[in-house]
Tab-separated table of C-alpha atoms in Angstrom:
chain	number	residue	atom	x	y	z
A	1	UNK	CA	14.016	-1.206	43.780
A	2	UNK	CA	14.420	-3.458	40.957
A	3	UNK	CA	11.761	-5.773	40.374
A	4	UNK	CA	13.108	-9.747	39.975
A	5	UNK	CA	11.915	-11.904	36.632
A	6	UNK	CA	8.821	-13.505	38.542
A	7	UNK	CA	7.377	-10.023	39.815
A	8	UNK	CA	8.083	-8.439	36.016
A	9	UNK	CA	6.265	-11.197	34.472
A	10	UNK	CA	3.735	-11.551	37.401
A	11	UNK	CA	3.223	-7.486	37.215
A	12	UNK	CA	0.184	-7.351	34.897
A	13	UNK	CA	-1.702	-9.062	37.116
A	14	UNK	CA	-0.472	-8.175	40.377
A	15	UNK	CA	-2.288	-5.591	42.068
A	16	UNK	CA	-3.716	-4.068	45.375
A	17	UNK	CA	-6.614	-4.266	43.601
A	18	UNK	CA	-7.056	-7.959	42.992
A	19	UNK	CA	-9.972	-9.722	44.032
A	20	UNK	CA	-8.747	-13.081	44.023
A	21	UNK	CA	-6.532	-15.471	42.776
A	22	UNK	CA	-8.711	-16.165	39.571
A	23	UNK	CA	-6.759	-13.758	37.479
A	24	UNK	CA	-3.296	-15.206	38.423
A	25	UNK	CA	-4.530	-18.313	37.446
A	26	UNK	CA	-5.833	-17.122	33.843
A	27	UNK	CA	-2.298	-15.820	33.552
A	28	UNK	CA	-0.201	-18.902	34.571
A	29	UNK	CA	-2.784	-21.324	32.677
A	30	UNK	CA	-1.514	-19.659	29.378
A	31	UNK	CA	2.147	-20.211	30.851
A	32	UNK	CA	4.577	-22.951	30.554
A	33	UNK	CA	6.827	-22.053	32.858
A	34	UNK	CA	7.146	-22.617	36.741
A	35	UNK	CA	4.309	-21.248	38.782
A	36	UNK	CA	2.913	-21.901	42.445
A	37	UNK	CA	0.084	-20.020	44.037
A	38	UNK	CA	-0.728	-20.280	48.121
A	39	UNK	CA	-2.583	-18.389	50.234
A	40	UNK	CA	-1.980	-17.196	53.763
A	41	UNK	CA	-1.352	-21.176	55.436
A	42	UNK	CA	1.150	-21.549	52.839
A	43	UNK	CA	-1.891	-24.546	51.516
A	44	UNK	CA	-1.315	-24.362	47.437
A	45	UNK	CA	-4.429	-22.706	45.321
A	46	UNK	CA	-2.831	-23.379	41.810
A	47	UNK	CA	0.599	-24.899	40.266
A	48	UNK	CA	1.026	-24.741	36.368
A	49	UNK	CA	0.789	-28.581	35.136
A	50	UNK	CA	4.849	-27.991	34.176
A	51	UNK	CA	5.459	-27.213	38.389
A	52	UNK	CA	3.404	-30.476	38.757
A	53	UNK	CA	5.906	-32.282	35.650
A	54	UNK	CA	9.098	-31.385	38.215
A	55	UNK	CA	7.407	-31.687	41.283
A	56	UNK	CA	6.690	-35.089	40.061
A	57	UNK	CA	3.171	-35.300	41.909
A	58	UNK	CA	0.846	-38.419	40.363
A	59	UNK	CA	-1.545	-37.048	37.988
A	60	UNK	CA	-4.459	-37.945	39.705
A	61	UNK	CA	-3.280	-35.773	42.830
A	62	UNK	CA	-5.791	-32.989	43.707
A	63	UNK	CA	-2.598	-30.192	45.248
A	64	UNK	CA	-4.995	-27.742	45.861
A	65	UNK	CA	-6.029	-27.076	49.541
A	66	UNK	CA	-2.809	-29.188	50.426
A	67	UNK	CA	0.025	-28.299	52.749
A	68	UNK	CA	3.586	-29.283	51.877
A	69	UNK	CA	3.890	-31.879	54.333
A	70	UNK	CA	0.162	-33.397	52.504
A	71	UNK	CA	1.811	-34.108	48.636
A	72	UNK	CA	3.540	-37.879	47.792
A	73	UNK	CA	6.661	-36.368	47.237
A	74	UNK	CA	9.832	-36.426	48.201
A	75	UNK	CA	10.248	-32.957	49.008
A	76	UNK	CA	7.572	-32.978	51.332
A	77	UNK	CA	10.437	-33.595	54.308
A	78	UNK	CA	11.355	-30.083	53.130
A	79	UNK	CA	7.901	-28.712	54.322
A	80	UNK	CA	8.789	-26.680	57.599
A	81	UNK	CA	11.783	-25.272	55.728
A	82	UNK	CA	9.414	-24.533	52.844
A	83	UNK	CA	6.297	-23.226	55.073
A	84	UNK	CA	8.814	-20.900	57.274
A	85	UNK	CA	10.229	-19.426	53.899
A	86	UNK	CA	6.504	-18.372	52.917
A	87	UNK	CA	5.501	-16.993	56.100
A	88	UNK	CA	8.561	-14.913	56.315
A	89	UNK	CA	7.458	-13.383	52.462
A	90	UNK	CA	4.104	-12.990	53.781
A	91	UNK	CA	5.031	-11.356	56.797
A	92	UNK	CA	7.845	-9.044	55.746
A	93	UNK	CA	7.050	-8.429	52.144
A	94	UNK	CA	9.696	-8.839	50.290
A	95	UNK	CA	11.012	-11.042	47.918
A	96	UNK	CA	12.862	-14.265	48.871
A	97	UNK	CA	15.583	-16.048	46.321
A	98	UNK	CA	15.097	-19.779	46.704
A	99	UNK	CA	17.192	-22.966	45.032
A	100	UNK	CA	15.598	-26.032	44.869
A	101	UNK	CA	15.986	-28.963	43.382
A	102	UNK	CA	13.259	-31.689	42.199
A	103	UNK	CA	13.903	-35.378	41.215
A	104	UNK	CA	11.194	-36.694	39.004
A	105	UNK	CA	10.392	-39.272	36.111
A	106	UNK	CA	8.923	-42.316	37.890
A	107	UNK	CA	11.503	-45.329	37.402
A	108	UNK	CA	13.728	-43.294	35.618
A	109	UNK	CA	14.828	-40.865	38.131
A	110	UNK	CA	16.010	-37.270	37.201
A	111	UNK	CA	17.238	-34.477	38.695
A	112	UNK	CA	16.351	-30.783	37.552
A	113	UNK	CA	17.490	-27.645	39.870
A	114	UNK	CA	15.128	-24.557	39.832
A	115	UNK	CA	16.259	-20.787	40.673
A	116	UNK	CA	13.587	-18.663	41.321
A	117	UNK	CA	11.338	-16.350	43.581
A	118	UNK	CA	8.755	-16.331	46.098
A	119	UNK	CA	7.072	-12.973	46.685
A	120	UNK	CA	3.693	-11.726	48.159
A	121	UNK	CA	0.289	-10.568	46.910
A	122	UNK	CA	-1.657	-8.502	48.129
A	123	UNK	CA	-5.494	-7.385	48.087
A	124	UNK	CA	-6.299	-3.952	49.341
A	125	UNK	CA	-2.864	-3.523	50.649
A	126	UNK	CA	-3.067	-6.734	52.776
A	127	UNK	CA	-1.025	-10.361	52.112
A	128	UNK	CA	-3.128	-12.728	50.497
A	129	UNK	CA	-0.889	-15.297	49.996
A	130	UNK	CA	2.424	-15.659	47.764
A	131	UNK	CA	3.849	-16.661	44.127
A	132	UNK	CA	6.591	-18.549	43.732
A	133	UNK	CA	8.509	-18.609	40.087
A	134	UNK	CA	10.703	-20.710	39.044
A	135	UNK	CA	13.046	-20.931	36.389
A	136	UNK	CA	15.026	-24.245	35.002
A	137	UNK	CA	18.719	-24.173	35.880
A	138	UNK	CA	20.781	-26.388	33.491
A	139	UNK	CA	23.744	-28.592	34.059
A	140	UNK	CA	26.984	-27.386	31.908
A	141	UNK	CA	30.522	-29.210	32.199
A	142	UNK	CA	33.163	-28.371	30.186
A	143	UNK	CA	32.733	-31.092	27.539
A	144	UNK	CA	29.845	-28.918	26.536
A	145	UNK	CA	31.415	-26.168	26.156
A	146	UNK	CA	34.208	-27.736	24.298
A	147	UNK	CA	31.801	-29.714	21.961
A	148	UNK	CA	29.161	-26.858	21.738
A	149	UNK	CA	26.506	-28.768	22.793
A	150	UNK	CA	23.576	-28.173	24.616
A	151	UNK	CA	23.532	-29.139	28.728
A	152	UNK	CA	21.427	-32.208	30.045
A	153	UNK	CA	19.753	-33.520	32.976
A	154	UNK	CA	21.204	-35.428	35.422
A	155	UNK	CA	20.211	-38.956	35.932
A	156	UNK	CA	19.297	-41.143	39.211
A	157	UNK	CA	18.836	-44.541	37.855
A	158	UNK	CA	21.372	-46.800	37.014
A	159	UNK	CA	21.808	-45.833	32.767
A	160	UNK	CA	22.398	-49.736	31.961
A	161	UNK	CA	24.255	-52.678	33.131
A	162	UNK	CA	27.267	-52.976	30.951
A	163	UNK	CA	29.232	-52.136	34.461
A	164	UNK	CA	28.084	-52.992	37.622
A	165	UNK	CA	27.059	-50.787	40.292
A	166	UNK	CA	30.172	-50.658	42.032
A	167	UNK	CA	31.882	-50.013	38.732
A	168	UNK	CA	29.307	-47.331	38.175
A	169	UNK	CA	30.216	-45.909	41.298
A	170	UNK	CA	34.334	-45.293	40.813
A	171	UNK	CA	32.750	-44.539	36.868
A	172	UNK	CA	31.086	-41.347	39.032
A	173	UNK	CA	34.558	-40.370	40.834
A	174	UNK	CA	36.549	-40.761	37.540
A	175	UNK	CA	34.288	-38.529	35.457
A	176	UNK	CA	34.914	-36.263	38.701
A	177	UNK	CA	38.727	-36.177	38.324
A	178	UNK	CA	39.511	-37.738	40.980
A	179	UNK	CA	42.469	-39.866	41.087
A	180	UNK	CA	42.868	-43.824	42.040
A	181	UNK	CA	43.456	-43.108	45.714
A	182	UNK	CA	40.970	-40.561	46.291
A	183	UNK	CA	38.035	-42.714	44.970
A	184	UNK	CA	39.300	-45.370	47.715
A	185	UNK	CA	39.175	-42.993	50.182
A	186	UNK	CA	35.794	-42.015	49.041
A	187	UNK	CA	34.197	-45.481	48.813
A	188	UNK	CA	36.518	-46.782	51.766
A	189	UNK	CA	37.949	-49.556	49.893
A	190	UNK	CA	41.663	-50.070	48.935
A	191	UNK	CA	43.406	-48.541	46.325
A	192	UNK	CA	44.321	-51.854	44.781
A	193	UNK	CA	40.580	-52.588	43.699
A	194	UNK	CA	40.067	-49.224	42.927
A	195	UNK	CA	42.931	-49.903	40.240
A	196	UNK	CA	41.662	-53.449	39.631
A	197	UNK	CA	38.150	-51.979	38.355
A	198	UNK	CA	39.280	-49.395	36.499
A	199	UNK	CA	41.598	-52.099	34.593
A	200	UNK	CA	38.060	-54.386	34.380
A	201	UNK	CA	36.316	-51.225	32.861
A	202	UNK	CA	38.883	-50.012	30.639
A	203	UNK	CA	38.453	-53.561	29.053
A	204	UNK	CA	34.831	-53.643	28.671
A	205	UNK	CA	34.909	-49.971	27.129
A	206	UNK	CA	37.838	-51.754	24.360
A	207	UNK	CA	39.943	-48.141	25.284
A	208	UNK	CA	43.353	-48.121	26.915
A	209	UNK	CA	43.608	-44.966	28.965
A	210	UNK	CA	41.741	-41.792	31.016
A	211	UNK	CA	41.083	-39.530	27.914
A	212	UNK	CA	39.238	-42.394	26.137
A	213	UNK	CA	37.216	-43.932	28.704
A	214	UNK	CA	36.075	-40.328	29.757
A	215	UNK	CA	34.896	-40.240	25.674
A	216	UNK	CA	33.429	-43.645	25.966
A	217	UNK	CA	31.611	-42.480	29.070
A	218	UNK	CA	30.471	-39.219	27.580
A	219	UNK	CA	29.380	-41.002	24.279
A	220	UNK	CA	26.653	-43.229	26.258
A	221	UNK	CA	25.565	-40.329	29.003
A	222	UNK	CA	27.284	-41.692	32.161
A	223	UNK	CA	28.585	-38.373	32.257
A	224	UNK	CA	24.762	-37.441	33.059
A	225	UNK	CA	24.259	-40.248	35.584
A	226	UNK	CA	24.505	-39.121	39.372
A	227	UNK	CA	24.118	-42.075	41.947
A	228	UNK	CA	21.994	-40.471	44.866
A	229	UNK	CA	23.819	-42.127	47.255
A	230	UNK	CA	26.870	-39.665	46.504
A	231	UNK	CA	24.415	-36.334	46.150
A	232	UNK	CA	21.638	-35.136	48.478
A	233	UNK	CA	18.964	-34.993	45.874
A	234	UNK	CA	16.122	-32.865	47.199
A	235	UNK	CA	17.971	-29.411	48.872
A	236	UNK	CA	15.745	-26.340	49.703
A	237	UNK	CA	17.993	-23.390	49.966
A	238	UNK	CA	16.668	-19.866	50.803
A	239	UNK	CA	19.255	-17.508	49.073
């Protein structure tokens, strides 16, 4: 069977022979990528301080000892979902893909997806807890590829206030493609003041038709702003 990224890079360390978790820990503390420790209660015993960055926990938090459903996050509603997925890795042994998705940066909400693993560990052939690794999944749209340039983040909060919110929100549909009567169907207003707004913003942006605005938009990262009221921010999907 081929072993998945977090159990090649886990591998060294990984063995029936471990004693504890100590020497996971000395791995992951010379790591800076995505790494979670629990033992058999699915109650954390480690998470790398860039797991802590994403999982935007305050820095004061002690996570260790904690269940899910114990850390001031939002993903904490996710904790049954979360707790089942480790007890069915602990119980069957093998290796579970999992997407989730973190919003983080205090005021300045963001939104970062994570692809990754959650497998067990054992200690004289019995489960001792699991790992889960995660790896960064970036946002691409064809303006990137078009203008070779490196994908972003998305972003929660409101960018700025040259439009206002509503304007921000048929800003969100346009950027999606969708035409003047399907952004009135999707913020139930008519299609008049859809049309009547985009006029209104094509003004403020000084541009006189789609392509432009779209470069106008682009050129100040609205193309990066996602209002959460459109997107279900914090999914947990076992894959």
């Amino acid at each position: 069977m081929t072993k998945s990224t977090g159990e090649k890079l886990a591998s060294c360390v990984i063995t029936p022979s471990i004693e504890s978790f100590d020497s996971l820990i000395q791995f992951m503390e010379k790591s800076d990528q995505f790494w979670v420790i629990k033992d058999t209660e699915s109650r954390f015993v480690y998470m790398t301080d860039i797991a802590r960055h994403y999982c935007d926990l305050p820095k004061d938090f002690k996570v260790e000892g904690m269940l899910d459903s114990e850390c001031p996050a939002s993903w904490s509603e996710h904790a049954p979902a979360i707790q089942n997925n480790d007890n069915v890795v602990r119980t069957t042994g093998k290796t579970k893909n999992i997407l989730n998705t973190f919003t983080y940066g205090g005021r300045e909400k963001r939104i970062q997806p994570f692809l990754g693993d959650v497998f067990p560990i054992y200690k004289d052939k019995k489960c001792i807890g699991t790992v889960a690794y995660l790896k960064k999944l970036e946002f691409y749209s064809m303006h990137h590829f078009i203008r070779g340039e490196y994908p972003s983040e998305l972003v929660l909060s409101k960018p700025d206030d040259f439009f206002t919110d509503r304007e921000f929100d048929v800003l969100f549909f346009i950027l999606q493609s969708l035409k003047p009567k399907e952004i009135a169907i999707q913020l139930n207003i008519s299609h008049r003041t859809v049309s009547n707004k985009v006029h209104s913003m094509y003004q403020k942006a000084g541009v006189n038709n789609l392509s432009e605005f779209k470069q106008f938009c682009i050129s100040k990262g609205y193309d990066r702003y996602a209002p959460t009221k459109f997107i279900n921010p914090n999914p947990f999907i076992v894959l």
